[in-house]
Amino acid sequence: MSEERRSRLTMHLLRMCVYVGAVFWLALVYLGWVLISGSPTGWHPYVVGWTALAVAGLLMVATMSRWVKYLRFVLGGLMLGALLAIVDGHLPNSRAPFPRLVAGELAVLSAACGLISHTLAARQLTSFDRVALVGFVAAAVGGLFKGPQAAVAGLALGFAFLLAAWVRERRAGPPKRRGRPGSAPHPSHRPG
Amino acid sequence: MAARASVSQCDRDQSSLSRTLLPQTQTFSQCMAANSSTFSLAGLAQGGVNAALSAMGKSGVSFENTWRATLLGGNPISGTLFGSPSDAGTSAAATTPGLLEMGMGTVTTWGRRTSDVLSLNLAGKGGLPLALGDASAGVRGWLGTANSVLSLGLDFTTRLEIDAALSALEAAYCEYKTQ
C-alpha cells in the first residue's frame, strides 16, 4: 500500500471514529439529561447525571482543537439525513412523517455551518472561536433535545455563533494557519 | 349452521395451534428490515445508554427510532436495500456518485514501457498503459464533482462508510439467525 493511500485510509478511519464519537458524546449528554430529569429515588442518579454532563462538557472543551477539524463531516452526516427526509418525507429507519420544510431548513443550516467550520479547521482557534464553538454546540444540542422546530432555531443560533467567529477573524486580518509544533510559520506572519 | 360454526372454530384452533407450536421462520430480508434501526449508530448509542442505565438498576430508554436519533444516526443503507422502492430510489440518487467514486479507486498501471525493471517492459513507443483507460479517470473526476455538488463539499461519505460497516454486521447477524 502506498504512503498516500495509507494516509487516506487513516484519514477515513479518523473521520469515522470522530463521527461515532460525536454520536456517543450525544448519548452521554442524553444519559445525563435522563438521570437528572427523571424521578430518582435517591441522590445517586442526580450525582451520576451531573457527572456525566460535566464529563461531556470537559471532553468537548478539552478536545476542541481536534474535533473542530472533523465538524464538517458530522454536519455532513446531519445534512445527509435531512436531504433524505426532504425527498422521502421521513427519516432513515423511521416510518413517521417528517416535515419537508424543516428538513430543508436543517439541510441548508447544516451546510452553512459546515462551510464556516471548514475555515475554523484551517487556522488556530482563538479564545473567541472557542466561546463561539461552545455556543454553537450548546445551541445545536439544546435544540435537538426539544423538537424539530427548536432544532432549526438551535442550529440557526449556532450558525450565528460561527458566523460571528468568521466575521471577527476576517476583520482581524490574515489568519494564523494551523501547523505542527516547530514547523515554519505561515509566510504572511514572517517578521519583516 | 351449527356444523359450519364448528368447522370455522376448528380452522381458528388449527391456525392458533400452528402459530404457537410451529417454529417462527424469518427470511433474511425480514430479519434485515426488522433490525435496520438496531444496527445503526442510533441503535448502538441506545445500547450504550441502556447498558449504563441497567448497571445503575434503572429501566432502559428507547430513542433509536426518534426523529433526532434517526436524523444523525439512522442507517440509510439498510433503507436502500430493504426499504420501499421509493426509499431505494432516493437513497441511491443521493449516494451513488460518492460510492461509485470510492469503488473505482485510482487508475492503476500494468505492463510498462518506461521502467527500471527491464524484464516487464513492452517493446515499442508510448507511455504507461492504463488498466482502466483515460476515460475512467474522466468519469471518476466527474463523479467526484457530482458528489461535491450533492454534498456541498461536506463529504457525507463518512457517515455512509460507517453505515456500510454496520449493514455488513447486520447481514452477518441475519445470515446466522436464518440459516
CSV table of C-alpha atoms in Angstrom, one decimal:
chain,number,residue,atom,x,y,z
A,1,MET,CA,0.0,0.0,0.0
A,2,SER,CA,1.5,3.4,-1.0
A,3,GLU,CA,2.1,6.1,1.5
A,4,GLU,CA,-0.7,8.3,0.0
A,5,ARG,CA,-3.3,5.5,0.2
A,6,ARG,CA,-2.3,4.7,3.7
A,7,SER,CA,-2.7,8.3,4.8
A,8,ARG,CA,-6.1,8.5,3.0
A,9,LEU,CA,-7.2,5.3,4.8
A,10,THR,CA,-6.0,6.7,8.2
A,11,MET,CA,-7.9,9.9,7.5
A,12,HIS,CA,-11.1,8.0,6.6
A,13,LEU,CA,-10.8,5.9,9.8
A,14,LEU,CA,-10.2,9.1,11.9
A,15,ARG,CA,-13.3,10.7,10.4
A,16,MET,CA,-15.4,7.6,11.1
A,17,CYS,CA,-14.1,7.5,14.7
A,18,VAL,CA,-14.9,11.1,15.2
A,19,TYR,CA,-18.5,10.7,13.8
A,20,VAL,CA,-19.1,7.6,16.1
A,21,GLY,CA,-17.6,9.6,19.0
A,22,ALA,CA,-19.9,12.5,18.3
A,23,VAL,CA,-23.0,10.3,18.4
A,24,PHE,CA,-21.8,8.6,21.6
A,25,TRP,CA,-21.0,12.0,23.1
A,26,LEU,CA,-24.6,13.0,22.4
A,27,ALA,CA,-25.7,9.7,24.1
A,28,LEU,CA,-23.6,10.7,27.1
A,29,VAL,CA,-25.4,14.0,27.3
A,30,TYR,CA,-28.7,12.3,26.9
A,31,LEU,CA,-27.9,9.8,29.6
A,32,GLY,CA,-27.1,12.7,32.0
A,33,TRP,CA,-30.3,14.5,31.0
A,34,VAL,CA,-32.4,11.4,31.6
A,35,LEU,CA,-30.9,10.9,35.0
A,36,ILE,CA,-31.3,14.4,36.3
A,37,SER,CA,-34.8,14.9,34.7
A,38,GLY,CA,-36.3,11.6,35.9
A,39,SER,CA,-37.9,10.9,39.2
A,40,PRO,CA,-35.0,9.4,41.1
A,41,THR,CA,-35.4,7.6,44.4
A,42,GLY,CA,-32.2,9.0,46.0
A,43,TRP,CA,-29.3,11.3,45.4
A,44,HIS,CA,-27.3,8.7,43.4
A,45,PRO,CA,-28.9,9.3,39.9
A,46,TYR,CA,-28.5,13.1,40.3
A,47,VAL,CA,-24.8,12.7,41.1
A,48,VAL,CA,-24.2,10.3,38.2
A,49,GLY,CA,-26.3,12.5,35.8
A,50,TRP,CA,-24.5,15.7,36.6
A,51,THR,CA,-21.1,13.9,36.5
A,52,ALA,CA,-22.0,12.6,33.0
A,53,LEU,CA,-22.9,16.1,31.9
A,54,ALA,CA,-19.7,17.5,33.4
A,55,VAL,CA,-17.5,14.9,31.8
A,56,ALA,CA,-19.2,15.6,28.4
A,57,GLY,CA,-18.6,19.3,28.8
A,58,LEU,CA,-15.0,18.8,29.8
A,59,LEU,CA,-14.4,16.4,26.9
A,60,MET,CA,-15.9,18.9,24.5
A,61,VAL,CA,-13.7,21.8,25.7
A,62,ALA,CA,-10.5,19.8,26.1
A,63,THR,CA,-10.6,18.3,22.7
A,64,MET,CA,-12.0,21.2,20.8
A,65,SER,CA,-8.9,21.9,18.6
A,66,ARG,CA,-9.1,18.3,17.5
A,67,TRP,CA,-12.8,17.8,16.8
A,68,VAL,CA,-13.2,21.1,15.0
A,69,LYS,CA,-11.3,19.7,12.1
A,70,TYR,CA,-13.9,17.0,11.7
A,71,LEU,CA,-17.0,19.1,12.5
A,72,ARG,CA,-17.9,19.5,8.8
A,73,PHE,CA,-18.1,15.7,8.4
A,74,VAL,CA,-20.5,15.4,11.4
A,75,LEU,CA,-22.6,18.2,9.9
A,76,GLY,CA,-22.4,16.4,6.5
A,77,GLY,CA,-24.0,13.4,8.2
A,78,LEU,CA,-26.7,15.6,9.6
A,79,MET,CA,-27.2,17.1,6.1
A,80,LEU,CA,-27.5,13.6,4.5
A,81,GLY,CA,-30.3,12.7,7.0
A,82,ALA,CA,-32.1,16.0,6.2
A,83,LEU,CA,-31.7,15.5,2.4
A,84,LEU,CA,-33.2,12.0,2.6
A,85,ALA,CA,-36.1,13.4,4.7
A,86,ILE,CA,-36.7,16.1,2.1
A,87,VAL,CA,-37.2,13.6,-0.7
A,88,ASP,CA,-38.8,10.7,1.3
A,89,GLY,CA,-40.9,12.7,3.8
A,90,HIS,CA,-39.5,10.6,6.6
A,91,LEU,CA,-36.1,9.9,8.1
A,92,PRO,CA,-34.0,6.8,7.6
A,93,ASN,CA,-35.2,3.8,9.7
A,94,SER,CA,-38.4,5.7,10.5
A,95,ARG,CA,-41.9,5.5,9.1
A,96,ALA,CA,-43.1,8.6,10.9
A,97,PRO,CA,-43.5,11.6,8.6
A,98,PHE,CA,-41.0,14.4,9.0
A,99,PRO,CA,-41.9,17.9,7.7
A,100,ARG,CA,-40.0,18.6,4.4
A,101,LEU,CA,-39.8,22.3,5.2
A,102,VAL,CA,-38.0,21.6,8.5
A,103,ALA,CA,-35.7,19.1,6.7
A,104,GLY,CA,-34.9,21.7,4.1
A,105,GLU,CA,-34.0,24.3,6.7
A,106,LEU,CA,-31.9,21.8,8.6
A,107,ALA,CA,-30.0,20.9,5.4
A,108,VAL,CA,-29.3,24.5,4.5
A,109,LEU,CA,-28.2,25.4,8.0
A,110,SER,CA,-26.0,22.3,8.4
A,111,ALA,CA,-24.4,23.1,5.0
A,112,ALA,CA,-23.8,26.7,6.1
A,113,CYS,CA,-22.4,25.7,9.5
A,114,GLY,CA,-20.2,23.1,7.8
A,115,LEU,CA,-18.7,25.6,5.4
A,116,ILE,CA,-17.8,28.0,8.2
A,117,SER,CA,-16.4,25.2,10.3
A,118,HIS,CA,-14.2,24.4,7.4
A,119,THR,CA,-12.5,27.8,7.8
A,120,LEU,CA,-12.2,27.3,11.6
A,121,ALA,CA,-10.4,23.9,10.9
A,122,ALA,CA,-7.8,25.6,8.8
A,123,ARG,CA,-6.5,28.0,11.5
A,124,GLN,CA,-5.5,28.2,15.1
A,125,LEU,CA,-8.5,28.7,17.4
A,126,THR,CA,-8.7,31.9,19.3
A,127,SER,CA,-10.5,32.4,22.6
A,128,PHE,CA,-13.4,34.0,20.7
A,129,ASP,CA,-13.5,30.9,18.4
A,130,ARG,CA,-13.7,28.6,21.4
A,131,VAL,CA,-16.5,30.6,23.0
A,132,ALA,CA,-18.3,30.6,19.7
A,133,LEU,CA,-17.9,26.8,19.3
A,134,VAL,CA,-19.2,26.2,22.8
A,135,GLY,CA,-22.2,28.4,22.0
A,136,PHE,CA,-22.7,26.5,18.7
A,137,VAL,CA,-22.7,23.1,20.4
A,138,ALA,CA,-24.9,24.3,23.2
A,139,ALA,CA,-27.5,25.8,20.9
A,140,ALA,CA,-27.5,22.9,18.4
A,141,VAL,CA,-27.7,20.2,21.0
A,142,GLY,CA,-30.3,22.1,23.1
A,143,GLY,CA,-32.5,22.4,20.0
A,144,LEU,CA,-32.1,18.7,19.1
A,145,PHE,CA,-33.4,17.8,22.6
A,146,LYS,CA,-36.6,19.8,22.2
A,147,GLY,CA,-38.2,19.3,18.9
A,148,PRO,CA,-37.9,19.7,15.1
A,149,GLN,CA,-38.7,23.4,15.1
A,150,ALA,CA,-36.5,24.0,18.1
A,151,ALA,CA,-33.7,22.1,16.3
A,152,VAL,CA,-33.9,24.6,13.4
A,153,ALA,CA,-33.9,27.5,15.8
A,154,GLY,CA,-31.0,26.0,17.7
A,155,LEU,CA,-29.0,25.4,14.6
A,156,ALA,CA,-29.7,28.9,13.3
A,157,LEU,CA,-28.4,30.3,16.7
A,158,GLY,CA,-25.4,28.0,16.4
A,159,PHE,CA,-24.8,29.4,12.8
A,160,ALA,CA,-24.9,32.9,14.2
A,161,PHE,CA,-22.2,32.0,16.7
A,162,LEU,CA,-20.0,30.5,13.9
A,163,LEU,CA,-20.7,33.4,11.7
A,164,ALA,CA,-19.6,35.8,14.4
A,165,ALA,CA,-16.3,34.0,14.8
A,166,TRP,CA,-15.8,34.0,11.0
A,167,VAL,CA,-16.6,37.7,10.6
A,168,ARG,CA,-14.3,38.6,13.6
A,169,GLU,CA,-11.5,36.5,12.0
A,170,ARG,CA,-11.9,38.3,8.6
A,171,ARG,CA,-11.8,41.7,10.2
A,172,ALA,CA,-8.8,40.8,12.4
A,173,GLY,CA,-6.5,40.3,9.3
A,174,PRO,CA,-4.6,37.3,7.8
A,175,PRO,CA,-5.4,34.0,9.6
A,176,LYS,CA,-2.9,32.1,11.6
A,177,ARG,CA,-2.6,28.8,9.9
A,178,ARG,CA,-2.6,25.5,11.7
A,179,GLY,CA,0.8,23.9,11.8
A,180,ARG,CA,2.8,21.3,13.6
A,181,PRO,CA,4.8,22.4,16.6
A,182,GLY,CA,8.2,23.5,15.4
A,183,SER,CA,7.2,23.9,11.8
A,184,ALA,CA,7.8,27.1,9.9
A,185,PRO,CA,5.1,29.8,10.4
A,186,HIS,CA,2.8,31.0,7.6
A,187,PRO,CA,4.6,33.3,5.1
A,188,SER,CA,2.2,36.1,5.9
A,189,HIS,CA,3.3,36.0,9.6
A,190,ARG,CA,7.0,36.1,9.0
A,191,PRO,CA,8.6,39.1,10.6
A,192,GLY,CA,10.0,41.8,8.3
B,1,MET,CA,-75.5,-23.8,10.7
B,2,ALA,CA,-74.0,-25.5,13.7
B,3,ALA,CA,-71.8,-27.6,11.6
B,4,ARG,CA,-70.5,-24.5,9.7
B,5,ALA,CA,-69.8,-22.9,13.0
B,6,SER,CA,-67.8,-25.9,14.3
B,7,VAL,CA,-65.8,-26.0,11.1
B,8,SER,CA,-64.9,-22.4,11.4
B,9,GLN,CA,-64.0,-22.9,15.1
B,10,CYS,CA,-61.8,-25.8,14.0
B,11,ASP,CA,-60.0,-23.6,11.5
B,12,ARG,CA,-59.3,-21.0,14.1
B,13,ASP,CA,-58.0,-23.6,16.5
B,14,GLN,CA,-55.7,-25.0,13.8
B,15,SER,CA,-54.5,-21.6,12.9
B,16,SER,CA,-53.7,-20.6,16.5
B,17,LEU,CA,-52.0,-24.0,17.1
B,18,SER,CA,-49.7,-23.5,14.1
B,19,ARG,CA,-48.8,-20.1,15.4
B,20,THR,CA,-47.9,-21.4,18.8
B,21,LEU,CA,-46.3,-24.8,18.1
B,22,LEU,CA,-44.6,-24.4,14.7
B,23,PRO,CA,-41.3,-22.5,14.7
B,24,GLN,CA,-41.5,-18.9,13.5
B,25,THR,CA,-39.4,-18.7,10.3
B,26,GLN,CA,-38.0,-15.4,9.3
B,27,THR,CA,-36.4,-14.7,5.9
B,28,PHE,CA,-33.1,-12.9,5.5
B,29,SER,CA,-34.9,-9.8,4.1
B,30,GLN,CA,-37.4,-9.7,7.0
B,31,CYS,CA,-34.6,-10.0,9.5
B,32,MET,CA,-32.6,-7.2,7.8
B,33,ALA,CA,-35.7,-5.0,7.7
B,34,ALA,CA,-36.5,-5.7,11.4
B,35,ASN,CA,-33.0,-5.0,12.7
B,36,SER,CA,-32.1,-2.0,10.5
B,37,SER,CA,-32.6,0.5,13.3
B,38,THR,CA,-30.7,-1.7,15.8
B,39,PHE,CA,-27.7,-1.9,13.5
B,40,SER,CA,-27.4,1.9,13.1
B,41,LEU,CA,-25.4,4.5,15.1
B,42,ALA,CA,-28.5,5.4,16.9
B,43,GLY,CA,-29.1,1.8,17.9
B,44,LEU,CA,-25.5,1.4,19.1
B,45,ALA,CA,-25.8,4.6,21.2
B,46,GLN,CA,-29.1,3.4,22.6
B,47,GLY,CA,-27.4,0.1,23.6
B,48,GLY,CA,-24.6,2.0,25.4
B,49,VAL,CA,-27.1,4.2,27.3
B,50,ASN,CA,-29.2,1.3,28.3
B,51,ALA,CA,-26.2,-0.7,29.5
B,52,ALA,CA,-25.3,2.3,31.7
B,53,LEU,CA,-28.8,2.6,33.0
B,54,SER,CA,-29.1,-1.1,33.6
B,55,ALA,CA,-25.8,-1.0,35.6
B,56,MET,CA,-27.5,1.6,37.8
B,57,GLY,CA,-30.6,-0.5,38.3
B,58,LYS,CA,-32.8,1.8,36.2
B,59,SER,CA,-35.1,0.8,33.3
B,60,GLY,CA,-33.9,1.3,29.8
B,61,VAL,CA,-34.9,4.0,27.3
B,62,SER,CA,-35.8,3.7,23.6
B,63,PHE,CA,-34.8,6.6,21.3
B,64,GLU,CA,-33.3,4.8,18.3
B,65,ASN,CA,-36.5,5.5,16.3
B,66,THR,CA,-37.0,9.1,17.3
B,67,TRP,CA,-36.5,11.8,14.7
B,68,ARG,CA,-33.4,13.3,16.4
B,69,ALA,CA,-31.7,9.9,16.6
B,70,THR,CA,-32.5,8.8,13.0
B,71,LEU,CA,-31.5,12.3,11.7
B,72,LEU,CA,-28.0,11.9,13.0
B,73,GLY,CA,-27.6,8.1,13.3
B,74,GLY,CA,-30.1,6.3,11.1
B,75,ASN,CA,-28.9,3.8,8.6
B,76,PRO,CA,-29.8,4.8,5.1
B,77,ILE,CA,-28.1,1.8,3.5
B,78,SER,CA,-30.5,-0.6,5.1
B,79,GLY,CA,-33.3,1.6,3.8
B,80,THR,CA,-31.8,1.4,0.3
B,81,LEU,CA,-31.5,-2.4,0.3
B,82,PHE,CA,-34.6,-3.4,2.3
B,83,GLY,CA,-36.9,-0.4,2.4
B,84,SER,CA,-39.6,0.5,-0.1
B,85,PRO,CA,-38.8,1.1,-3.8
B,86,SER,CA,-39.2,4.9,-3.3
B,87,ASP,CA,-36.7,4.8,-0.4
B,88,ALA,CA,-34.3,2.8,-2.6
B,89,GLY,CA,-34.5,5.4,-5.4
B,90,THR,CA,-34.0,8.3,-3.1
B,91,SER,CA,-31.0,6.9,-1.2
B,92,ALA,CA,-29.4,5.7,-4.4
B,93,ALA,CA,-29.8,9.0,-6.1
B,94,ALA,CA,-28.1,10.8,-3.2
B,95,THR,CA,-25.3,8.4,-2.5
B,96,THR,CA,-24.4,6.8,-5.8
B,97,PRO,CA,-21.8,9.3,-7.1
B,98,GLY,CA,-19.7,9.1,-3.9
B,99,LEU,CA,-19.9,5.4,-3.6
B,100,LEU,CA,-19.1,4.8,-7.3
B,101,GLU,CA,-16.1,7.1,-7.0
B,102,MET,CA,-14.8,5.3,-3.9
B,103,GLY,CA,-15.4,1.9,-5.6
B,104,MET,CA,-13.4,2.9,-8.7
B,105,GLY,CA,-10.3,3.7,-6.7
B,106,THR,CA,-7.4,5.1,-8.6
B,107,VAL,CA,-6.4,4.3,-12.1
B,108,THR,CA,-3.7,1.6,-12.0
B,109,THR,CA,-1.0,0.8,-14.5
B,110,TRP,CA,0.2,-2.7,-15.5
B,111,GLY,CA,2.8,-3.7,-18.0
B,112,ARG,CA,5.4,-0.9,-18.7
B,113,ARG,CA,7.2,0.8,-21.4
B,114,THR,CA,9.3,3.0,-19.3
B,115,SER,CA,10.6,1.4,-16.1
B,116,ASP,CA,13.8,0.4,-14.4
B,117,VAL,CA,12.6,-3.3,-14.3
B,118,LEU,CA,13.5,-4.3,-17.9
B,119,SER,CA,12.0,-7.8,-17.9
B,120,LEU,CA,8.5,-6.4,-17.7
B,121,ASN,CA,8.9,-3.7,-20.3
B,122,LEU,CA,7.0,-3.9,-23.5
B,123,ALA,CA,8.6,-3.3,-26.9
B,124,GLY,CA,7.6,-0.1,-28.8
B,125,LYS,CA,7.0,3.5,-28.0
B,126,GLY,CA,4.3,5.1,-25.8
B,127,GLY,CA,3.6,5.8,-22.2
B,128,LEU,CA,2.5,3.6,-19.4
B,129,PRO,CA,-0.7,1.7,-20.4
B,130,LEU,CA,-3.7,2.4,-18.1
B,131,ALA,CA,-5.7,-0.6,-16.8
B,132,LEU,CA,-8.9,1.3,-16.7
B,133,GLY,CA,-8.1,3.7,-19.5
B,134,ASP,CA,-8.2,7.5,-19.6
B,135,ALA,CA,-12.0,7.6,-19.8
B,136,SER,CA,-12.3,6.1,-16.3
B,137,ALA,CA,-10.2,8.9,-14.9
B,138,GLY,CA,-12.5,11.4,-16.5
B,139,VAL,CA,-15.6,9.6,-15.2
B,140,ARG,CA,-14.1,9.4,-11.8
B,141,GLY,CA,-13.4,13.2,-11.8
B,142,TRP,CA,-17.0,13.8,-12.9
B,143,LEU,CA,-18.3,11.6,-10.1
B,144,GLY,CA,-16.2,13.4,-7.6
B,145,THR,CA,-17.6,16.8,-8.8
B,146,ALA,CA,-21.1,15.4,-8.7
B,147,ASN,CA,-20.5,14.2,-5.1
B,148,SER,CA,-19.1,17.6,-4.1
B,149,VAL,CA,-22.1,19.4,-5.6
B,150,LEU,CA,-24.6,17.0,-3.9
B,151,SER,CA,-22.8,17.3,-0.5
B,152,LEU,CA,-21.8,21.0,-0.9
B,153,GLY,CA,-18.2,20.0,-0.2
B,154,LEU,CA,-19.2,18.5,3.2
B,155,ASP,CA,-18.4,14.9,2.2
B,156,PHE,CA,-21.1,12.9,3.8
B,157,THR,CA,-19.5,9.7,2.7
B,158,THR,CA,-18.0,9.4,6.2
B,159,ARG,CA,-21.5,8.5,7.5
B,160,LEU,CA,-22.1,6.2,4.7
B,161,GLU,CA,-18.9,4.3,5.4
B,162,ILE,CA,-20.0,3.7,9.0
B,163,ASP,CA,-23.5,2.7,7.8
B,164,ALA,CA,-22.0,0.3,5.3
B,165,ALA,CA,-19.9,-1.4,8.1
B,166,LEU,CA,-23.0,-1.7,10.3
B,167,SER,CA,-25.0,-3.1,7.4
B,168,ALA,CA,-22.3,-5.7,6.9
B,169,LEU,CA,-22.5,-6.6,10.6
B,170,GLU,CA,-26.3,-6.8,10.3
B,171,ALA,CA,-26.1,-9.1,7.3
B,172,ALA,CA,-23.7,-11.4,9.1
B,173,TYR,CA,-26.1,-11.5,12.1
B,174,CYS,CA,-29.2,-12.2,9.9
B,175,GLU,CA,-27.3,-14.9,8.0
B,176,TYR,CA,-26.5,-16.6,11.3
B,177,LYS,CA,-30.1,-16.2,12.6
B,178,THR,CA,-31.8,-17.5,9.4
B,179,GLN,CA,-29.5,-20.4,8.4
